[in-house]
Tab-separated table of C-alpha atoms and ligand atoms in Angstrom:
chain	number	residue	atom	x	y	z
A	972	MET	CA	0.000	0.000	0.000
A	973	GLN	CA	1.990	2.932	-1.219
A	974	THR	CA	-0.373	5.343	0.545
A	975	SER	CA	0.675	4.154	4.002
A	976	PRO	CA	4.063	2.918	5.179
A	977	LEU	CA	2.450	1.931	8.508
A	978	LEU	CA	-0.068	-0.275	6.704
A	979	GLU	CA	2.719	-1.800	4.643
A	980	SER	CA	4.701	-2.558	7.776
A	981	LEU	CA	1.619	-4.073	9.444
A	982	MET	CA	1.045	-6.388	6.474
A	983	GLU	CA	4.715	-7.364	6.502
A	984	SER	CA	4.659	-8.068	10.257
A	985	LEU	CA	1.512	-10.207	10.029
A	986	ARG	CA	3.438	-12.594	7.808
A	987	CYS	CA	5.439	-13.833	10.811
A	988	LEU	CA	2.257	-15.797	11.647
A	989	PRO	CA	2.310	-19.356	10.257
A	990	GLY	CA	0.089	-19.842	7.184
A	991	VAL	CA	-0.265	-16.114	6.486
A	992	GLY	CA	0.756	-15.062	2.958
A	993	PRO	CA	0.529	-11.607	1.326
A	994	LYS	CA	-3.185	-11.899	0.473
A	995	SER	CA	-4.294	-12.990	3.935
A	996	ALA	CA	-2.036	-10.396	5.564
A	997	GLN	CA	-3.787	-7.727	3.489
A	998	ARG	CA	-7.228	-9.065	4.367
A	999	MET	CA	-6.316	-9.155	8.058
A	1000	ALA	CA	-4.923	-5.623	8.079
A	1001	PHE	CA	-7.985	-4.178	6.297
A	1002	GLN	CA	-10.385	-6.094	8.509
A	1003	LEU	CA	-8.758	-4.694	11.657
A	1004	LEU	CA	-8.526	-1.137	10.325
A	1005	GLN	CA	-12.072	-1.062	8.987
A	1006	ARG	CA	-13.979	-3.040	11.568
A	1007	ASP	CA	-12.021	-3.927	14.661
A	1008	ARG	CA	-9.391	-1.439	15.805
A	1009	SER	CA	-10.033	-2.262	19.448
A	1010	GLY	CA	-9.475	-5.956	18.660
A	1011	GLY	CA	-6.200	-4.993	16.977
A	1012	MET	CA	-5.115	-2.991	20.023
A	1013	ARG	CA	-6.009	-5.865	22.352
A	1014	LEU	CA	-4.005	-8.234	20.163
A	1015	ALA	CA	-1.016	-5.877	20.303
A	1016	GLN	CA	-1.179	-5.782	24.097
A	1017	SER	CA	-1.581	-9.567	24.418
A	1018	LEU	CA	1.366	-10.093	22.094
A	1019	THR	CA	3.604	-7.691	23.993
A	1020	ARG	CA	2.835	-9.273	27.359
A	1021	ALA	CA	2.980	-12.852	26.059
A	1022	MET	CA	6.274	-12.394	24.188
A	1023	SER	CA	7.988	-10.691	27.118
A	1024	GLU	CA	6.485	-12.434	30.154
A	1025	ILE	CA	5.826	-16.054	29.163
A	1026	GLY	CA	8.674	-18.381	30.002
A	1027	HIS	CA	8.916	-22.072	30.764
A	1028	CYS	CA	7.844	-23.923	33.903
A	1029	ARG	CA	10.870	-24.858	35.986
A	1030	ASP	CA	9.556	-28.407	36.464
A	1031	CYS	CA	7.700	-29.367	33.271
A	1032	ARG	CA	8.984	-26.782	30.756
A	1033	THR	CA	5.530	-25.872	29.480
A	1034	PHE	CA	4.703	-22.233	28.720
A	1035	THR	CA	3.843	-20.216	31.804
A	1036	GLU	CA	4.427	-16.767	33.244
A	1037	GLU	CA	4.979	-18.313	36.717
A	1038	GLU	CA	8.161	-20.002	37.895
A	1039	VAL	CA	6.196	-23.234	38.353
A	1040	CYS	CA	2.961	-23.815	36.436
A	1041	THR	CA	-0.416	-24.459	38.069
A	1042	ILE	CA	-0.380	-28.124	37.044
A	1043	CYS	CA	3.049	-28.793	38.559
A	1044	SER	CA	2.234	-26.943	41.767
A	1045	ASN	CA	-1.057	-28.822	42.264
A	1046	GLN	CA	-0.662	-31.073	45.322
A	1047	ARG	CA	-3.105	-33.728	44.122
A	1048	ARG	CA	-1.320	-34.036	40.816
A	1049	GLN	CA	1.997	-34.315	42.644
A	1050	ASN	CA	0.549	-37.141	44.756
A	1051	SER	CA	-0.380	-39.170	41.676
A	1052	GLY	CA	3.290	-39.894	41.052
A	1053	GLN	CA	2.686	-39.990	37.299
A	1054	ILE	CA	4.544	-37.876	34.757
A	1055	CYS	CA	3.279	-37.756	31.189
A	1056	VAL	CA	5.992	-36.809	28.674
A	1057	VAL	CA	4.785	-34.905	25.605
A	1058	GLU	CA	6.465	-33.119	22.734
A	1059	SER	CA	4.632	-29.799	22.926
A	1060	PRO	CA	2.400	-27.699	25.206
A	1061	ALA	CA	-0.480	-28.259	22.763
A	1062	ASP	CA	-0.332	-31.958	23.670
A	1063	ILE	CA	-0.971	-31.109	27.337
A	1064	HIS	CA	-4.114	-29.343	26.224
A	1065	ALA	CA	-5.236	-32.360	24.156
A	1066	ILE	CA	-4.629	-34.785	27.058
A	1067	GLU	CA	-6.304	-32.528	29.621
A	1068	GLN	CA	-9.406	-32.509	27.411
A	1069	THR	CA	-9.750	-36.306	27.752
A	1070	GLY	CA	-10.120	-35.965	31.536
A	1071	GLN	CA	-8.223	-39.282	31.835
A	1072	PHE	CA	-5.011	-38.074	33.393
A	1073	ALA	CA	-4.530	-36.518	36.814
A	1074	GLY	CA	-0.736	-36.480	37.060
A	1075	ARG	CA	1.855	-33.997	35.915
A	1076	TYR	CA	3.623	-33.450	32.592
A	1077	PHE	CA	7.012	-32.995	31.095
A	1078	VAL	CA	7.234	-31.070	27.820
A	1079	LEU	CA	10.171	-31.834	25.553
A	1080	MET	CA	9.517	-28.898	23.197
A	1081	GLY	CA	10.526	-31.213	20.367
A	1082	HIS	CA	12.076	-34.658	20.089
A	1083	LEU	CA	15.507	-36.215	19.751
A	1084	SER	CA	16.922	-35.573	16.302
A	1085	PRO	CA	20.627	-36.385	16.126
A	1086	LEU	CA	20.882	-35.351	12.468
A	1087	ASP	CA	19.711	-31.847	13.394
A	1088	GLY	CA	22.010	-31.817	16.395
A	1089	ILE	CA	19.135	-32.059	18.874
A	1090	GLY	CA	20.346	-34.219	21.738
A	1091	PRO	CA	18.937	-35.163	25.180
A	1092	ASN	CA	19.782	-31.871	26.923
A	1093	ASP	CA	18.162	-29.837	24.119
A	1094	ILE	CA	14.826	-31.453	24.954
A	1095	GLY	CA	15.335	-31.018	28.710
A	1096	LEU	CA	16.162	-34.608	29.613
A	1097	ASP	CA	18.752	-33.387	32.121
A	1098	ARG	CA	15.900	-31.746	34.019
A	1099	LEU	CA	13.691	-34.847	33.684
A	1100	GLU	CA	16.549	-36.953	35.069
A	1101	GLU	CA	16.847	-34.619	38.077
A	1102	ARG	CA	13.138	-35.125	38.710
A	1103	LEU	CA	13.430	-38.910	38.458
A	1104	ALA	CA	16.296	-38.760	40.949
A	1105	SER	CA	14.662	-36.418	43.455
A	1106	GLU	CA	10.884	-36.944	43.248
A	1107	LYS	CA	8.732	-39.929	44.079
A	1108	VAL	CA	7.710	-40.946	40.538
A	1109	ASN	CA	5.703	-44.167	40.063
A	1110	GLU	CA	5.263	-44.067	36.319
A	1111	VAL	CA	6.413	-42.100	33.314
A	1112	ILE	CA	3.813	-42.190	30.526
A	1113	LEU	CA	5.480	-41.582	27.178
A	1114	ALA	CA	3.042	-39.668	25.011
A	1115	THR	CA	5.431	-38.441	22.337
A	1116	ASN	CA	4.083	-38.427	18.779
A	1117	PRO	CA	3.714	-41.850	17.083
A	1118	THR	CA	6.437	-41.009	14.567
A	1119	VAL	CA	9.906	-42.468	14.080
A	1120	GLU	CA	11.451	-39.622	16.087
A	1121	GLY	CA	8.730	-39.739	18.736
A	1122	ASP	CA	9.182	-43.486	19.172
A	1123	ALA	CA	12.976	-43.174	19.372
A	1124	THR	CA	12.647	-40.389	21.944
A	1125	ALA	CA	10.199	-42.511	23.980
A	1126	ASN	CA	12.604	-45.450	23.966
A	1127	PHE	CA	15.492	-43.257	25.046
A	1128	ILE	CA	13.475	-41.897	27.978
A	1129	ALA	CA	12.248	-45.401	28.881
A	1130	GLU	CA	15.862	-46.530	29.254
A	1131	MET	CA	16.575	-43.532	31.447
A	1132	CYS	CA	13.575	-44.418	33.607
A	1133	GLY	CA	14.908	-47.963	33.891
A	1134	MET	CA	18.147	-46.641	35.403
A	1135	TYR	CA	16.113	-44.985	38.154
A	1136	GLY	CA	13.817	-47.953	38.682
A	1137	VAL	CA	10.824	-45.996	37.431
A	1138	MET	CA	8.199	-47.762	35.325
A	1139	ALA	CA	7.858	-46.293	31.827
A	1140	SER	CA	4.809	-46.850	29.635
A	1141	ARG	CA	3.964	-45.856	26.082
A	1142	ILE	CA	0.483	-44.696	25.123
A	1143	ALA	CA	-1.237	-47.302	22.962
A	1144	HIS	CA	-1.199	-47.071	19.249
A	1145	GLY	CA	-4.666	-46.274	18.253
A	1146	VAL	CA	-3.481	-42.789	17.481
A	1147	PRO	CA	-2.856	-42.850	13.718
A	1148	VAL	CA	0.761	-43.716	12.996
A	1149	GLY	CA	2.682	-40.887	11.368
A	1150	GLY	CA	0.260	-38.293	12.711
A	1151	GLU	CA	0.529	-35.463	15.185
A	1152	LEU	CA	-0.764	-36.037	18.701
A	1153	GLU	CA	-2.542	-32.706	18.962
A	1154	MET	CA	-4.700	-33.457	15.911
A	1155	VAL	CA	-6.160	-36.662	17.381
A	1156	ASP	CA	-9.783	-36.668	18.607
A	1157	GLY	CA	-10.447	-37.072	22.323
A	1158	THR	CA	-11.946	-40.575	22.133
A	1159	THR	CA	-8.971	-42.029	20.288
A	1160	LEU	CA	-6.640	-40.331	22.721
A	1161	SER	CA	-8.611	-41.703	25.716
A	1162	HIS	CA	-8.311	-45.212	24.307
A	1163	SER	CA	-4.633	-44.858	23.680
A	1164	LEU	CA	-4.073	-43.623	27.250
A	1165	ALA	CA	-6.149	-46.458	28.736
A	1166	GLY	CA	-4.394	-49.108	26.600
A	1167	ARG	CA	-0.852	-48.000	27.400
A	1168	GLN	CA	1.737	-50.762	27.759
A	1169	GLN	CA	4.687	-50.963	30.129
A	1170	ILE	CA	8.022	-50.881	28.329
A	1171	LYS	CA	10.199	-53.794	29.474
A	1172	PHE	CA	13.877	-54.386	28.722
B	1056	MET	CA	-3.878	-23.403	28.256
B	1057	GLN	CA	-4.592	-23.584	31.943
B	1058	THR	CA	-0.904	-23.171	32.698
B	1059	SER	CA	-0.805	-19.613	31.345
B	1060	PRO	CA	-3.533	-16.973	31.401
B	1061	LEU	CA	-1.324	-14.785	29.174
B	1062	LEU	CA	-1.130	-17.533	26.554
B	1063	GLU	CA	-4.873	-18.049	26.770
B	1064	SER	CA	-5.462	-14.345	26.262
B	1065	LEU	CA	-3.058	-14.293	23.315
B	1066	MET	CA	-4.911	-17.164	21.624
B	1067	GLU	CA	-8.227	-15.441	22.269
B	1068	SER	CA	-6.939	-12.140	20.851
B	1069	LEU	CA	-5.560	-13.777	17.711
B	1070	ARG	CA	-9.092	-14.834	16.846
B	1071	CYS	CA	-9.976	-11.240	15.949
B	1072	LEU	CA	-8.047	-11.961	12.722
B	1073	PRO	CA	-10.307	-13.138	9.878
B	1074	GLY	CA	-10.038	-16.862	9.152
B	1075	VAL	CA	-8.339	-17.681	12.461
B	1076	GLY	CA	-10.127	-20.344	14.541
B	1077	PRO	CA	-9.050	-21.915	17.854
B	1078	LYS	CA	-6.615	-24.383	16.232
B	1079	SER	CA	-4.799	-21.824	14.108
B	1080	ALA	CA	-4.705	-19.365	17.007
B	1081	GLN	CA	-2.976	-22.023	19.076
B	1082	ARG	CA	-0.527	-22.829	16.281
B	1083	MET	CA	0.251	-19.136	15.813
B	1084	ALA	CA	0.794	-18.523	19.530
B	1085	PHE	CA	3.119	-21.528	19.920
B	1086	GLN	CA	5.041	-20.672	16.777
B	1087	LEU	CA	5.725	-17.143	18.029
B	1088	LEU	CA	6.608	-18.243	21.562
B	1089	GLN	CA	8.864	-21.075	20.450
B	1090	ARG	CA	10.535	-19.668	17.372
B	1091	ASP	CA	9.867	-16.001	16.731
B	1092	ARG	CA	9.427	-13.800	19.786
B	1093	SER	CA	11.056	-10.865	18.040
B	1094	GLY	CA	8.585	-11.260	15.145
B	1095	GLY	CA	5.785	-11.242	17.699
B	1096	MET	CA	7.112	-8.054	19.307
B	1097	ARG	CA	7.444	-6.374	15.900
B	1098	LEU	CA	3.876	-7.373	15.079
B	1099	ALA	CA	2.685	-5.888	18.377
B	1100	GLN	CA	4.429	-2.605	17.601
B	1101	SER	CA	3.122	-2.460	14.017
B	1102	LEU	CA	-0.390	-3.161	15.246
B	1103	THR	CA	-0.246	-0.474	17.915
B	1104	ARG	CA	1.007	2.166	15.494
B	1105	ALA	CA	-1.306	1.126	12.650
B	1106	MET	CA	-4.451	0.989	14.806
B	1107	SER	CA	-3.781	4.348	16.437
B	1108	GLU	CA	-2.167	6.371	13.631
B	1109	ILE	CA	-3.749	5.230	10.359
B	1110	GLY	CA	-6.737	7.318	9.333
B	1111	HIS	CA	-8.350	8.148	6.017
B	1112	CYS	CA	-7.095	10.468	3.290
B	1113	ARG	CA	-9.068	13.710	3.302
B	1114	ASP	CA	-9.512	13.556	-0.477
B	1115	CYS	CA	-9.818	9.889	-1.447
B	1116	ARG	CA	-10.621	8.228	1.898
B	1117	THR	CA	-8.022	5.491	1.510
B	1118	PHE	CA	-5.957	4.401	4.519
B	1119	THR	CA	-3.083	6.714	5.301
B	1120	GLU	CA	-1.331	8.225	8.299
B	1121	GLU	CA	-1.051	11.566	6.449
B	1122	GLU	CA	-3.848	14.107	6.054
B	1123	VAL	CA	-3.664	13.660	2.278
B	1124	CYS	CA	-2.207	10.465	0.809
B	1125	THR	CA	0.800	10.369	-1.522
B	1126	ILE	CA	-1.376	9.523	-4.528
B	1127	CYS	CA	-3.742	12.457	-4.004
B	1128	SER	CA	-0.931	14.918	-3.366
B	1129	ASN	CA	0.972	13.856	-6.501
B	1130	GLN	CA	0.876	16.790	-8.962
B	1131	ARG	CA	1.044	14.631	-12.092
B	1132	ARG	CA	-1.865	12.510	-10.923
B	1133	GLN	CA	-3.839	15.657	-10.157
B	1134	ASN	CA	-3.180	16.900	-13.702
B	1135	SER	CA	-4.663	13.743	-15.256
B	1136	GLY	CA	-8.146	14.896	-14.209
B	1137	GLN	CA	-9.243	11.277	-13.766
B	1138	ILE	CA	-10.744	9.851	-10.610
B	1139	CYS	CA	-11.163	6.108	-10.291
B	1140	VAL	CA	-13.856	5.102	-7.803
B	1141	VAL	CA	-13.278	1.800	-5.985
B	1142	GLU	CA	-14.931	0.006	-3.106
B	1143	SER	CA	-11.852	-0.711	-0.989
B	1144	PRO	CA	-8.190	0.276	-0.543
B	1145	ALA	CA	-7.198	-3.213	-1.743
B	1146	ASP	CA	-8.676	-2.302	-5.128
B	1147	ILE	CA	-6.285	0.661	-5.411
B	1148	HIS	CA	-3.444	-1.766	-4.932
B	1149	ALA	CA	-4.831	-4.095	-7.636
B	1150	ILE	CA	-5.249	-1.242	-10.122
B	1151	GLU	CA	-1.836	0.267	-9.355
B	1152	GLN	CA	-0.302	-3.125	-10.195
B	1153	THR	CA	-1.662	-2.944	-13.764
B	1154	GLY	CA	0.324	0.248	-14.404
B	1155	GLN	CA	-2.600	1.410	-16.608
B	1156	PHE	CA	-3.920	4.253	-14.517
B	1157	ALA	CA	-2.172	7.508	-13.654
B	1158	GLY	CA	-5.031	9.447	-12.067
B	1159	ARG	CA	-6.349	9.595	-8.534
B	1160	TYR	CA	-8.806	7.444	-6.625
B	1161	PHE	CA	-11.869	7.681	-4.489
B	1162	VAL	CA	-12.482	4.869	-2.025
B	1163	LEU	CA	-16.076	4.204	-0.999
B	1164	MET	CA	-15.153	1.767	1.812
B	1165	GLY	CA	-18.197	-0.233	0.781
B	1166	HIS	CA	-21.141	0.270	-1.553
B	1167	LEU	CA	-24.698	1.571	-1.402
B	1168	SER	CA	-26.908	-0.856	0.475
B	1169	PRO	CA	-30.263	0.725	1.337
B	1170	LEU	CA	-31.500	-2.415	3.120
B	1171	ASP	CA	-28.546	-2.184	5.532
B	1172	GLY	CA	-29.096	1.552	5.898
B	1173	ILE	CA	-25.936	2.408	3.966
B	1174	GLY	CA	-26.701	5.536	1.983
B	1175	PRO	CA	-24.635	7.949	-0.169
B	1176	ASN	CA	-23.037	9.835	2.740
B	1177	ASP	CA	-21.969	6.593	4.435
B	1178	ILE	CA	-19.782	5.824	1.440
B	1179	GLY	CA	-18.423	9.369	1.255
B	1180	LEU	CA	-20.386	10.590	-1.751
B	1181	ASP	CA	-20.824	14.012	-0.105
B	1182	ARG	CA	-17.038	14.365	-0.248
B	1183	LEU	CA	-16.909	13.086	-3.844
B	1184	GLU	CA	-19.550	15.645	-4.774
B	1185	GLU	CA	-17.452	18.434	-3.216
B	1186	ARG	CA	-14.544	17.293	-5.344
B	1187	LEU	CA	-16.656	17.236	-8.522
B	1188	ALA	CA	-17.785	20.768	-7.691
B	1189	SER	CA	-14.391	22.206	-6.827
B	1190	GLU	CA	-11.766	20.302	-8.843
B	1191	LYS	CA	-11.140	20.062	-12.542
B	1192	VAL	CA	-12.278	16.480	-13.175
B	1193	ASN	CA	-12.442	15.149	-16.742
B	1194	GLU	CA	-13.580	11.630	-16.061
B	1195	VAL	CA	-14.782	9.476	-13.235
B	1196	ILE	CA	-13.935	5.812	-13.827
B	1197	LEU	CA	-16.324	3.591	-11.913
B	1198	ALA	CA	-14.406	0.510	-10.792
B	1199	THR	CA	-16.796	-0.771	-8.157
B	1200	ASN	CA	-17.191	-4.546	-7.962
B	1201	PRO	CA	-19.192	-6.192	-10.786
B	1202	THR	CA	-21.981	-7.179	-8.376
B	1203	VAL	CA	-25.575	-5.994	-8.099
B	1204	GLU	CA	-24.609	-3.522	-5.356
B	1205	GLY	CA	-21.452	-2.413	-7.147
B	1206	ASP	CA	-23.391	-1.792	-10.369
B	1207	ALA	CA	-26.121	0.128	-8.535
B	1208	THR	CA	-23.508	2.228	-6.758
B	1209	ALA	CA	-21.757	2.934	-10.074
B	1210	ASN	CA	-25.033	4.054	-11.664
B	1211	PHE	CA	-25.801	6.321	-8.727
B	1212	ILE	CA	-22.389	7.991	-8.978
B	1213	ALA	CA	-22.696	8.259	-12.771
B	1214	GLU	CA	-25.911	10.260	-12.330
B	1215	MET	CA	-24.148	12.505	-9.833
B	1216	CYS	CA	-21.326	13.071	-12.326
B	1217	GLY	CA	-23.943	13.973	-14.945
B	1218	MET	CA	-25.212	16.785	-12.731
B	1219	TYR	CA	-21.718	18.274	-12.708
B	1220	GLY	CA	-21.113	17.718	-16.408
B	1221	VAL	CA	-18.352	15.208	-15.674
B	1222	MET	CA	-18.014	12.138	-17.886
B	1223	ALA	CA	-18.487	8.855	-16.031
B	1224	SER	CA	-17.266	5.506	-17.343
B	1225	ARG	CA	-17.591	1.972	-16.086
B	1226	ILE	CA	-14.714	-0.521	-16.321
B	1227	ALA	CA	-15.490	-3.187	-18.889
B	1228	HIS	CA	-16.904	-6.464	-17.878
B	1229	GLY	CA	-14.228	-8.966	-18.393
B	1230	VAL	CA	-13.835	-9.155	-14.673
B	1231	PRO	CA	-15.899	-12.203	-13.662
B	1232	VAL	CA	-19.431	-11.182	-12.747
B	1233	GLY	CA	-20.270	-11.769	-9.093
B	1234	GLY	CA	-16.589	-11.698	-8.135
B	1235	GLU	CA	-14.452	-9.400	-6.054
B	1236	LEU	CA	-12.301	-6.856	-7.841
B	1237	GLU	CA	-9.230	-7.470	-5.712
B	1238	MET	CA	-9.152	-11.174	-6.660
B	1239	VAL	CA	-8.893	-10.495	-10.400
B	1240	ASP	CA	-5.584	-11.076	-12.183
B	1241	GLY	CA	-3.719	-8.086	-13.588
B	1242	THR	CA	-4.281	-8.898	-17.268
B	1243	THR	CA	-8.037	-9.165	-16.917
B	1244	LEU	CA	-8.046	-5.965	-14.942
B	1245	SER	CA	-5.954	-4.192	-17.605
B	1246	HIS	CA	-8.431	-5.253	-20.278
B	1247	SER	CA	-11.376	-4.107	-18.267
B	1248	LEU	CA	-9.762	-0.722	-17.684
B	1249	ALA	CA	-8.880	-0.306	-21.370
B	1250	GLY	CA	-12.365	-1.386	-22.529
B	1251	ARG	CA	-14.290	0.955	-20.230
B	1252	GLN	CA	-17.484	2.491	-21.660
B	1253	GLN	CA	-18.946	5.929	-21.069
B	1254	ILE	CA	-22.242	5.831	-19.195
B	1255	LYS	CA	-24.889	7.865	-21.080
B	1256	PHE	CA	-28.377	8.795	-19.930
C	2510	LIG	ZN1	4.846	-27.172	35.046
C	2511	LIG	ZN1	-5.831	10.168	-1.121
C-alpha cells in the first residue's frame, strides 16, 4: 500500500504468523482497520505481554508466566506420582481434554533428532533426570508423537527411567501412525491412554 | 492453556483476525513463543502504530497516516483529471499493479446498500460531490465490484457526475461477474480498464 508505510509494515509483520501469505495479511490488516481497531489494540497488548512475560515452567517446561505452572504446583497431581511426557504444550491441552489423566507433565519442546544436532539436553532430559532422581515418581507415561522420532525419543526416555527404577509406559497405538498427537480426537486419545503398555527391557 | 492466562489471552486475541479459529490461534501462539518472539514483538508494535495512527485520506478516503495520501498529493496525478472510484483500498493496490492508470482514486469503503441503511453519505459521496464541484475532473472511472450492489452504486455515482457535467465511465466487464475486484488477475483488470465504456443517460 503505497499510501501508508504503517499499513505496509503491518502487512509485513503479520506474515510472521504461520500460514499467512501476502493476500491474507492484506485481508487481516484491512479487517482490523475497517472493523475492529479495538481488537487490533487488544491483540497488540496480548502479544507484547505474552512475548515478554511467558517463560517455561521450571519443572515441566511448558509455557507459563509463573516459575512453576499451576499443574506442577497442584498437590493432588503431585501425589499421583505420574509424569506424562509430551512433545509440545499443545499436547498437554489435548490430554487434559480427555479428563483421563490426573498427574503432571514434562514437555520436551521437540524430540531427539541427532541429524539436526538435537540431543537429550536440548529437549530437557537433564531436568527430567533430576526429577526422576529427586521426586517420588511411580510411572512415566510416554506420550510423544507416534512417529519415528517420537518413538525413538520414547525409547530413550524409557531406558533412562529404567536406570532410576521408574516404570515407563507408552500410550497405545490407536493414534494414527505418522500423525501429530494434537490433531487426534479425544476418544482415540482416551483409548490410547487407557491401553498403554509398560516398556520392558 | 490452563498453565498460562497470558497464553490463553493471546490465543483469544488472535481470533480477531479473519479466518483464524481456535486451532490456528494455538498454532500461531506456539510458533511465536517457540521460534519467533522478536517477530511477535514487531507485530505488536506495528499493530499499535497502525491501529492508532492510520486514518483516512481527506480527499480519497483510503488508509493513510497523512492528512492527504501520496497519490492524491501527486501533482502529475492531479493533472490527469481522472478519478477512479473503488470500493476498498485493496482495489487501489490491484489497479496500481496494472500500471494502466495515472489518475487519482476515491475509495467508498463499501457500496450503497439501502437495506442495511448504507446511503450515499456513508460511502463518502458528499465528499466526492465536493470534489466534482471544486476540482477540474475530466472523467470518473467507476471501478466498483461487478456485483448488483457495485453496479447500482456505479449508476448512482454516474448520475451525480452527470449533474456536474463530468463524464463517467464503467470498467469493462471482463472481470468475472459476481466476483471481487481485488481477486482479479492483472491482465483481466488491464483489459477491463482499457475497454471501459462511457455511461450515457
Ligand atoms: Zn509445570
Ligand atoms: Zn488520497
